Every structure is written in C-alpha cells, then in structure tokens.
mmCIF file of C-alpha atoms and ligand atoms in Angstrom:
data_model
loop_
_atom_site.group_PDB
_atom_site.id
_atom_site.type_symbol
_atom_site.label_atom_id
_atom_site.label_comp_id
_atom_site.label_asym_id
_atom_site.label_seq_id
_atom_site.Cartn_x
_atom_site.Cartn_y
_atom_site.Cartn_z
ATOM 1 C CA ALA A 1 32.304 -230.073 -19.896
ATOM 2 C CA HIS A 2 29.744 -227.562 -18.517
ATOM 3 C CA PRO A 3 27.064 -227.587 -21.210
ATOM 4 C CA GLY A 4 24.280 -225.823 -19.324
ATOM 5 C CA LEU A 5 26.152 -222.975 -17.630
ATOM 6 C CA LEU A 6 24.812 -220.307 -19.984
ATOM 7 C CA ALA A 7 21.467 -221.942 -20.826
ATOM 8 C CA GLY A 8 18.760 -219.333 -21.387
ATOM 9 C CA ARG A 9 21.277 -216.525 -21.978
ATOM 10 C CA HIS A 10 21.610 -214.595 -25.216
ATOM 11 C CA ALA A 11 25.140 -213.646 -26.238
ATOM 12 C CA LEU A 12 25.947 -211.212 -29.031
ATOM 13 C CA VAL A 13 29.419 -211.557 -30.561
ATOM 14 C CA THR A 14 31.072 -209.495 -33.314
ATOM 15 C CA ALA A 15 34.034 -210.795 -35.276
ATOM 16 C CA GLY A 16 36.198 -210.143 -38.288
ATOM 17 C CA PRO A 17 37.123 -207.023 -40.244
ATOM 18 C CA THR A 18 34.826 -204.576 -41.989
ATOM 19 C CA HIS A 19 34.931 -203.568 -45.619
ATOM 20 C CA GLU A 20 34.285 -199.882 -46.217
ATOM 21 C CA PRO A 21 33.570 -199.204 -49.884
ATOM 22 C CA ILE A 22 35.479 -196.621 -51.922
ATOM 23 C CA ASP A 23 33.658 -197.197 -55.193
ATOM 24 C CA ALA A 24 31.804 -199.988 -56.987
ATOM 25 C CA VAL A 25 34.782 -202.392 -56.780
ATOM 26 C CA ARG A 26 37.215 -201.075 -54.125
ATOM 27 C CA TYR A 27 37.149 -201.024 -50.351
ATOM 28 C CA ILE A 28 39.160 -200.274 -47.207
ATOM 29 C CA ALA A 29 39.730 -203.342 -45.024
ATOM 30 C CA ASN A 30 42.081 -204.590 -42.294
ATOM 31 C CA VAL A 31 43.979 -207.776 -41.473
ATOM 32 C CA SER A 32 41.585 -209.214 -38.853
ATOM 33 C CA SER A 33 41.084 -212.963 -39.398
ATOM 34 C CA GLY A 34 37.958 -213.320 -37.257
ATOM 35 C CA LYS A 35 39.465 -216.385 -35.559
ATOM 36 C CA GLN A 36 39.276 -215.108 -31.972
ATOM 37 C CA GLY A 37 35.700 -213.835 -32.263
ATOM 38 C CA TYR A 38 34.523 -217.027 -33.971
ATOM 39 C CA ALA A 39 36.142 -219.133 -31.255
ATOM 40 C CA ILE A 40 34.404 -217.040 -28.570
ATOM 41 C CA ALA A 41 31.029 -217.424 -30.264
ATOM 42 C CA GLY A 42 31.552 -221.192 -30.430
ATOM 43 C CA ALA A 43 32.678 -221.408 -26.797
ATOM 44 C CA LEU A 44 29.647 -219.457 -25.547
ATOM 45 C CA ALA A 45 27.352 -221.710 -27.588
ATOM 46 C CA ALA A 46 29.099 -224.773 -26.149
ATOM 47 C CA LEU A 47 28.092 -223.528 -22.675
ATOM 48 C CA GLY A 48 24.475 -223.415 -23.781
ATOM 49 C CA ALA A 49 24.055 -219.733 -24.674
ATOM 50 C CA ARG A 50 21.960 -218.657 -27.635
ATOM 51 C CA VAL A 51 24.580 -216.896 -29.724
ATOM 52 C CA THR A 52 24.128 -214.259 -32.412
ATOM 53 C CA LEU A 53 27.403 -213.859 -34.303
ATOM 54 C CA VAL A 54 27.594 -210.669 -36.353
ATOM 55 C CA SER A 55 30.498 -211.244 -38.698
ATOM 56 C CA GLY A 56 32.428 -209.100 -41.123
ATOM 57 C CA PRO A 57 33.704 -210.651 -44.360
ATOM 58 C CA VAL A 58 35.735 -213.788 -43.550
ATOM 59 C CA ALA A 59 35.823 -217.264 -45.087
ATOM 60 C CA LEU A 60 35.425 -219.120 -41.772
ATOM 61 C CA PRO A 61 32.513 -221.536 -41.315
ATOM 62 C CA ALA A 62 29.848 -220.530 -38.771
ATOM 63 C CA PRO A 63 30.605 -222.116 -35.379
ATOM 64 C CA ALA A 64 28.178 -224.813 -34.235
ATOM 65 C CA GLY A 65 25.106 -223.527 -32.460
ATOM 66 C CA CYS A 66 25.449 -219.883 -33.531
ATOM 67 C CA GLN A 67 23.077 -217.796 -35.586
ATOM 68 C CA ARG A 68 25.403 -215.932 -37.926
ATOM 69 C CA ILE A 69 24.639 -212.633 -39.627
ATOM 70 C CA MET A 70 27.151 -211.606 -42.303
ATOM 71 C CA VAL A 71 27.732 -207.880 -42.808
ATOM 72 C CA ASP A 72 30.260 -205.806 -44.701
ATOM 73 C CA THR A 73 30.440 -202.272 -43.300
ATOM 74 C CA ALA A 74 30.679 -200.893 -39.756
ATOM 75 C CA GLU A 75 27.282 -199.280 -40.208
ATOM 76 C CA ALA A 76 25.723 -202.612 -41.203
ATOM 77 C CA MET A 77 27.431 -204.257 -38.211
ATOM 78 C CA ARG A 78 25.987 -201.608 -35.887
ATOM 79 C CA ALA A 79 22.495 -202.074 -37.291
ATOM 80 C CA ALA A 80 22.719 -205.878 -36.993
ATOM 81 C CA CYS A 81 23.946 -205.615 -33.402
ATOM 82 C CA GLU A 82 21.179 -203.246 -32.366
ATOM 83 C CA ALA A 83 18.601 -205.462 -34.096
ATOM 84 C CA ALA A 84 19.931 -208.469 -32.150
ATOM 85 C CA LEU A 85 19.347 -206.815 -28.743
ATOM 86 C CA PRO A 86 18.372 -207.506 -26.041
ATOM 87 C CA ALA A 87 21.327 -209.671 -25.045
ATOM 88 C CA ASP A 88 22.691 -210.711 -21.664
ATOM 89 C CA ILE A 89 26.281 -210.723 -22.890
ATOM 90 C CA ALA A 90 28.058 -208.815 -25.652
ATOM 91 C CA VAL A 91 31.599 -209.683 -26.725
ATOM 92 C CA LEU A 92 32.756 -207.291 -29.422
ATOM 93 C CA ALA A 93 35.830 -208.777 -31.045
ATOM 94 C CA ALA A 94 35.417 -207.315 -34.536
ATOM 95 C CA ALA A 95 38.121 -205.052 -35.949
ATOM 96 C CA VAL A 96 35.663 -202.374 -36.991
ATOM 97 C CA GLY A 97 36.993 -199.854 -39.465
ATOM 98 C CA ASP A 98 37.291 -196.501 -37.719
ATOM 99 C CA TRP A 99 36.503 -194.528 -40.871
ATOM 100 C CA ARG A 100 34.479 -194.836 -44.031
ATOM 101 C CA VAL A 101 34.603 -192.908 -47.283
ATOM 102 C CA GLU A 102 32.169 -190.005 -47.100
ATOM 103 C CA SER A 103 30.815 -190.247 -50.642
ATOM 104 C CA VAL A 104 31.102 -193.677 -52.195
ATOM 105 C CA ALA A 105 31.311 -193.565 -55.985
ATOM 106 C CA ALA A 106 28.515 -195.613 -57.577
ATOM 107 C CA SER A 107 30.790 -196.713 -60.437
ATOM 108 C CA LYS A 108 34.490 -197.532 -60.596
ATOM 109 C CA LEU A 109 36.701 -194.457 -60.193
ATOM 110 C CA LYS A 110 38.591 -193.890 -63.436
ATOM 111 C CA LYS A 111 42.324 -193.501 -63.700
ATOM 112 C CA ARG A 112 42.834 -190.837 -66.356
ATOM 113 C CA PRO A 113 46.280 -190.082 -67.775
ATOM 114 C CA GLY A 114 47.539 -186.702 -66.624
ATOM 115 C CA GLU A 115 44.973 -186.339 -63.841
ATOM 116 C CA PRO A 116 46.001 -186.373 -60.166
ATOM 117 C CA PRO A 117 44.931 -189.350 -58.020
ATOM 118 C CA PRO A 118 41.606 -188.926 -56.222
ATOM 119 C CA THR A 119 41.492 -187.736 -52.617
ATOM 120 C CA LEU A 120 39.335 -189.760 -50.249
ATOM 121 C CA LYS A 121 37.471 -187.861 -47.562
ATOM 122 C CA LEU A 122 36.945 -190.088 -44.531
ATOM 123 C CA VAL A 123 34.293 -189.755 -41.837
ATOM 124 C CA ALA A 124 34.082 -191.547 -38.495
ATOM 125 C CA ASN A 125 32.211 -194.827 -38.172
ATOM 126 C CA PRO A 126 29.953 -195.568 -35.190
ATOM 127 C CA ASP A 127 31.746 -197.084 -32.205
ATOM 128 C CA ILE A 128 29.648 -200.185 -31.590
ATOM 129 C CA LEU A 129 31.337 -201.028 -28.293
ATOM 130 C CA ALA A 130 30.679 -197.539 -26.900
ATOM 131 C CA LEU A 131 27.085 -197.587 -28.192
ATOM 132 C CA LEU A 132 26.267 -200.944 -26.623
ATOM 133 C CA SER A 133 27.902 -199.838 -23.363
ATOM 134 C CA GLN A 134 25.597 -196.865 -22.942
ATOM 135 C CA PRO A 135 23.398 -197.226 -19.878
ATOM 136 C CA GLY A 136 19.759 -198.056 -20.491
ATOM 137 C CA PRO A 137 17.260 -200.878 -20.444
ATOM 138 C CA ARG A 138 18.774 -202.583 -23.490
ATOM 139 C CA ARG A 139 22.365 -202.558 -22.265
ATOM 140 C CA PRO A 140 23.679 -206.117 -22.012
ATOM 141 C CA ARG A 141 24.544 -207.010 -18.447
ATOM 142 C CA LEU A 142 28.140 -207.805 -19.395
ATOM 143 C CA VAL A 143 29.810 -205.916 -22.240
ATOM 144 C CA VAL A 144 33.279 -207.099 -23.209
ATOM 145 C CA GLY A 145 35.618 -205.363 -25.642
ATOM 146 C CA PHE A 146 39.089 -205.928 -26.997
ATOM 147 C CA ALA A 147 42.084 -203.649 -27.000
ATOM 148 C CA ALA A 148 44.669 -204.553 -29.604
ATOM 149 C CA GLU A 149 47.684 -202.453 -28.758
ATOM 150 C CA THR A 150 51.325 -202.320 -29.698
ATOM 151 C CA THR A 151 52.683 -200.238 -26.777
ATOM 152 C CA ASP A 152 51.725 -199.843 -23.096
ATOM 153 C CA VAL A 153 49.174 -202.577 -23.667
ATOM 154 C CA VAL A 154 47.662 -202.737 -20.172
ATOM 155 C CA ALA A 155 47.631 -198.973 -19.524
ATOM 156 C CA GLU A 156 45.983 -198.340 -22.887
ATOM 157 C CA ALA A 157 43.401 -201.023 -22.188
ATOM 158 C CA ILE A 158 42.528 -199.578 -18.771
ATOM 159 C CA ALA A 159 41.994 -196.173 -20.384
ATOM 160 C CA LYS A 160 39.951 -197.765 -23.174
ATOM 161 C CA ARG A 161 37.680 -199.508 -20.675
ATOM 162 C CA GLN A 162 36.905 -196.158 -19.048
ATOM 163 C CA ARG A 163 36.420 -194.366 -22.335
ATOM 164 C CA LYS A 164 34.104 -196.950 -23.866
ATOM 165 C CA GLY A 165 32.111 -197.643 -20.699
ATOM 166 C CA CYS A 166 32.283 -201.416 -21.119
ATOM 167 C CA ASP A 167 32.660 -203.880 -18.244
ATOM 168 C CA TRP A 168 35.682 -205.859 -19.340
ATOM 169 C CA ILE A 169 38.505 -205.373 -21.796
ATOM 170 C CA LEU A 170 40.662 -208.154 -23.145
ATOM 171 C CA ALA A 171 43.998 -206.590 -23.959
ATOM 172 C CA ASN A 172 46.389 -208.167 -26.392
ATOM 173 C CA ASP A 173 49.737 -207.149 -27.757
ATOM 174 C CA VAL A 174 49.515 -207.108 -31.537
ATOM 175 C CA SER A 175 52.963 -205.701 -32.284
ATOM 176 C CA GLU A 176 54.198 -207.377 -35.429
ATOM 177 C CA ALA A 177 56.780 -209.557 -33.675
ATOM 178 C CA THR A 178 54.032 -211.334 -31.687
ATOM 179 C CA GLY A 179 52.327 -212.667 -34.841
ATOM 180 C CA ILE A 180 48.991 -212.507 -33.017
ATOM 181 C CA MET A 181 47.032 -210.736 -35.751
ATOM 182 C CA GLY A 182 46.028 -213.579 -38.060
ATOM 183 C CA GLY A 183 47.881 -216.120 -35.917
ATOM 184 C CA ASP A 184 46.459 -218.944 -33.824
ATOM 185 C CA GLU A 185 47.535 -217.854 -30.357
ATOM 186 C CA ASN A 186 46.786 -214.936 -28.093
ATOM 187 C CA GLU A 187 48.308 -213.552 -24.910
ATOM 188 C CA ILE A 188 45.611 -211.809 -22.918
ATOM 189 C CA HIS A 189 45.307 -209.452 -20.002
ATOM 190 C CA LEU A 190 41.729 -209.395 -18.763
ATOM 191 C CA ILE A 191 40.856 -206.018 -17.263
ATOM 192 C CA THR A 192 37.646 -206.291 -15.254
ATOM 193 C CA GLY A 193 37.744 -203.088 -13.276
ATOM 194 C CA ALA A 194 38.167 -205.083 -10.078
ATOM 195 C CA ASP A 195 41.507 -206.520 -11.173
ATOM 196 C CA ILE A 196 43.868 -207.403 -13.998
ATOM 197 C CA GLU A 197 44.386 -211.053 -14.884
ATOM 198 C CA ALA A 198 47.469 -212.018 -16.880
ATOM 199 C CA TRP A 199 46.703 -215.151 -18.874
ATOM 200 C CA PRO A 200 49.433 -217.323 -20.359
ATOM 201 C CA LEU A 201 50.010 -217.489 -24.121
ATOM 202 C CA LEU A 202 47.174 -219.731 -25.279
ATOM 203 C CA PRO A 203 45.668 -220.949 -28.532
ATOM 204 C CA LYS A 204 42.782 -218.657 -29.524
ATOM 205 C CA LYS A 205 40.379 -221.527 -28.895
ATOM 206 C CA ALA A 206 41.626 -221.892 -25.308
ATOM 207 C CA VAL A 207 41.344 -218.121 -24.780
ATOM 208 C CA ALA A 208 37.738 -218.400 -25.959
ATOM 209 C CA GLU A 209 36.932 -221.291 -23.611
ATOM 210 C CA ARG A 210 38.530 -219.540 -20.668
ATOM 211 C CA LEU A 211 36.642 -216.334 -21.418
ATOM 212 C CA ALA A 212 33.322 -218.187 -21.801
ATOM 213 C CA LEU A 213 33.793 -219.858 -18.407
ATOM 214 C CA ARG A 214 34.816 -216.548 -16.845
ATOM 215 C CA ILE A 215 31.665 -214.936 -18.275
ATOM 216 C CA ALA A 216 29.494 -217.779 -16.976
ATOM 217 C CA THR A 217 30.922 -217.349 -13.467
ATOM 218 C CA GLU A 218 30.304 -213.611 -13.602
ATOM 219 C CA ILE A 219 26.721 -213.922 -14.851
ATOM 220 C CA GLU A 220 25.941 -216.584 -12.259
ATOM 221 C CA HIS A 221 27.449 -214.475 -9.486
ATOM 222 C CA HIS A 222 25.459 -211.384 -10.471
ATOM 223 C CA GLN A 223 22.304 -213.439 -10.617
ATOM 224 C CA ARG A 224 22.673 -214.335 -6.954
ATOM 225 C CA THR A 225 23.635 -210.927 -5.605
HETATM 226 O O1 C5P B 1 38.940 -198.051 -30.142
HETATM 227 P P1 C5P B 1 39.401 -199.414 -30.543
HETATM 228 O O2 C5P B 1 39.075 -199.756 -31.973
HETATM 229 O O3 C5P B 1 40.819 -199.713 -30.203
HETATM 230 O O4 C5P B 1 38.534 -200.393 -29.607
HETATM 231 C C1 C5P B 1 38.557 -201.771 -29.795
HETATM 232 C C2 C5P B 1 37.271 -202.372 -29.296
HETATM 233 O O5 C5P B 1 36.156 -201.584 -29.685
HETATM 234 C C3 C5P B 1 37.006 -203.749 -29.855
HETATM 235 O O6 C5P B 1 36.279 -204.489 -28.902
HETATM 236 C C4 C5P B 1 36.173 -203.448 -31.084
HETATM 237 O O7 C5P B 1 35.375 -204.529 -31.485
HETATM 238 C C5 C5P B 1 35.339 -202.283 -30.607
HETATM 239 N N1 C5P B 1 34.975 -201.316 -31.654
HETATM 240 C C6 C5P B 1 33.651 -201.217 -32.061
HETATM 241 N N2 C5P B 1 33.301 -200.289 -33.003
HETATM 242 C C7 C5P B 1 34.234 -199.461 -33.526
HETATM 243 C C8 C5P B 1 35.568 -199.552 -33.107
HETATM 244 C C9 C5P B 1 35.905 -200.505 -32.182
HETATM 245 O O8 C5P B 1 32.806 -201.976 -31.570
HETATM 246 N N3 C5P B 1 33.870 -198.573 -34.441
#
C-alpha cells in the first residue's frame, strides 16, 4: 500500500536459530522458526527498502526482494552482519545461541563403553545486538531488538533495551502456554524509550507489517528534524 516509504534505505535483518557445533556431526540449536524475522524482512522490502537478511539454518524460502545470506553459527552471523553495514535500520530477530563449545572436535566424539560422557566447556558468543548498538559512524540509525521473555515481560524488556543500547525492543511472551515460539501469531509490546505500545495478538505477518510502517514513520520523522 505504501511501496516507496523506505526507498533508498538499507535494512539489515537477522532471523532464525544458530547451530553451534559440538563435533563433526552434532550441534547445539534452539527452537526458533525464523518466521517473525523473515516476515519483517519481507515487510521492509515491500516498503521499498534494500534488505539484507542474515539467516540461521531454517527451511523457509527467502522473502521477495531480500538479499539472503545463510549462516550457521553466531560468529558467522556477526561477521555477516558487520560485512553488511552500513545500514539505516537493523532489526535483529535471530535467536542467537548465547554459548558455543570452546573446542569443537574435528571428528565425531566416540562413545566408549565404560567411559564417562564427555563434558562440554561453553564460552560466550558475541552479542550482535549490543555490538551493532555501539555508538559510532557505522551504527544504524534505528536498531531494533527482541526480548523473548516468560516472566515480567515488559520490565525485562525495558532493562534489556538499556543494557543492549538499542533504540527499540519488541517484547513478546514466549511462555509455553502462549505457543508463540514456532507459532504463527505474536503479542507484542513495543518499547521505544519514549513509550510502551501494547499491540493486540496478531499474525506474525501483521506484526511485521505494523513494525515496518512504524519504522518508516520513525525514519521519516528523524529525517525532517
Ligand atoms: O539477551 P537476549 O538474547 O535475550 O536478547 C535478545 C535480542 O538480542 C534479540 O534481538 C536477539 O536477536 C539479540 N541477540 C543478538 N546476539 C546474541 C544474543 C541476542 O543479536 N548473541
């Protein structure tokens, strides 16, 4: 309906889970479907933005009008994001693994009778949202993150916004009863710093369209002031 609103803008979007290898054939993953991030990438493209979608392993088709870069690990996602800069807008919807295995075995770990199971030593992954939020010439003008929480959703999201240094946080309640993780709907609180918007329960595609329009308004407004 508003095809040119984001014409000339570059939007970077992350989506999906990460796979952190344990050995040649095993990995640590999470249940992220990538649906919300993919829908956001498509909605930004529909408003005319040039979209780079950095995606973890999912089976979804690339949304129309997006340049998609497939990655597996958090570290590869970070590198792809930094290589995609500069961007006007960054929406980081990926469920990035917080930890990776410190020393990945080059071959398959063997299960040997009588031997104890292996112990995995984990180390922290880079926080891509915090990295992209750092002030500097390459910081996107609008950095948007997600907060998937199961308790005190809004309070946690407000704290997360401060901690990460991003502009907006979309908070959603992912407690199991909501069925949001992997589901087709999302109930969002948008925390902008200026206020908190409670959105109704919407299909993920409608959340994406509403967010894309909200971003377009914000970018336009900043342009003029
Ligand atoms: O800290 P937490 O994982 O709850 O923060 C969620 C937000 O941070 C999401 O927007 C997610 O994409 C982003 N994130 C990231 N890199 C990480 C961890 C989270 O970009 N390593």
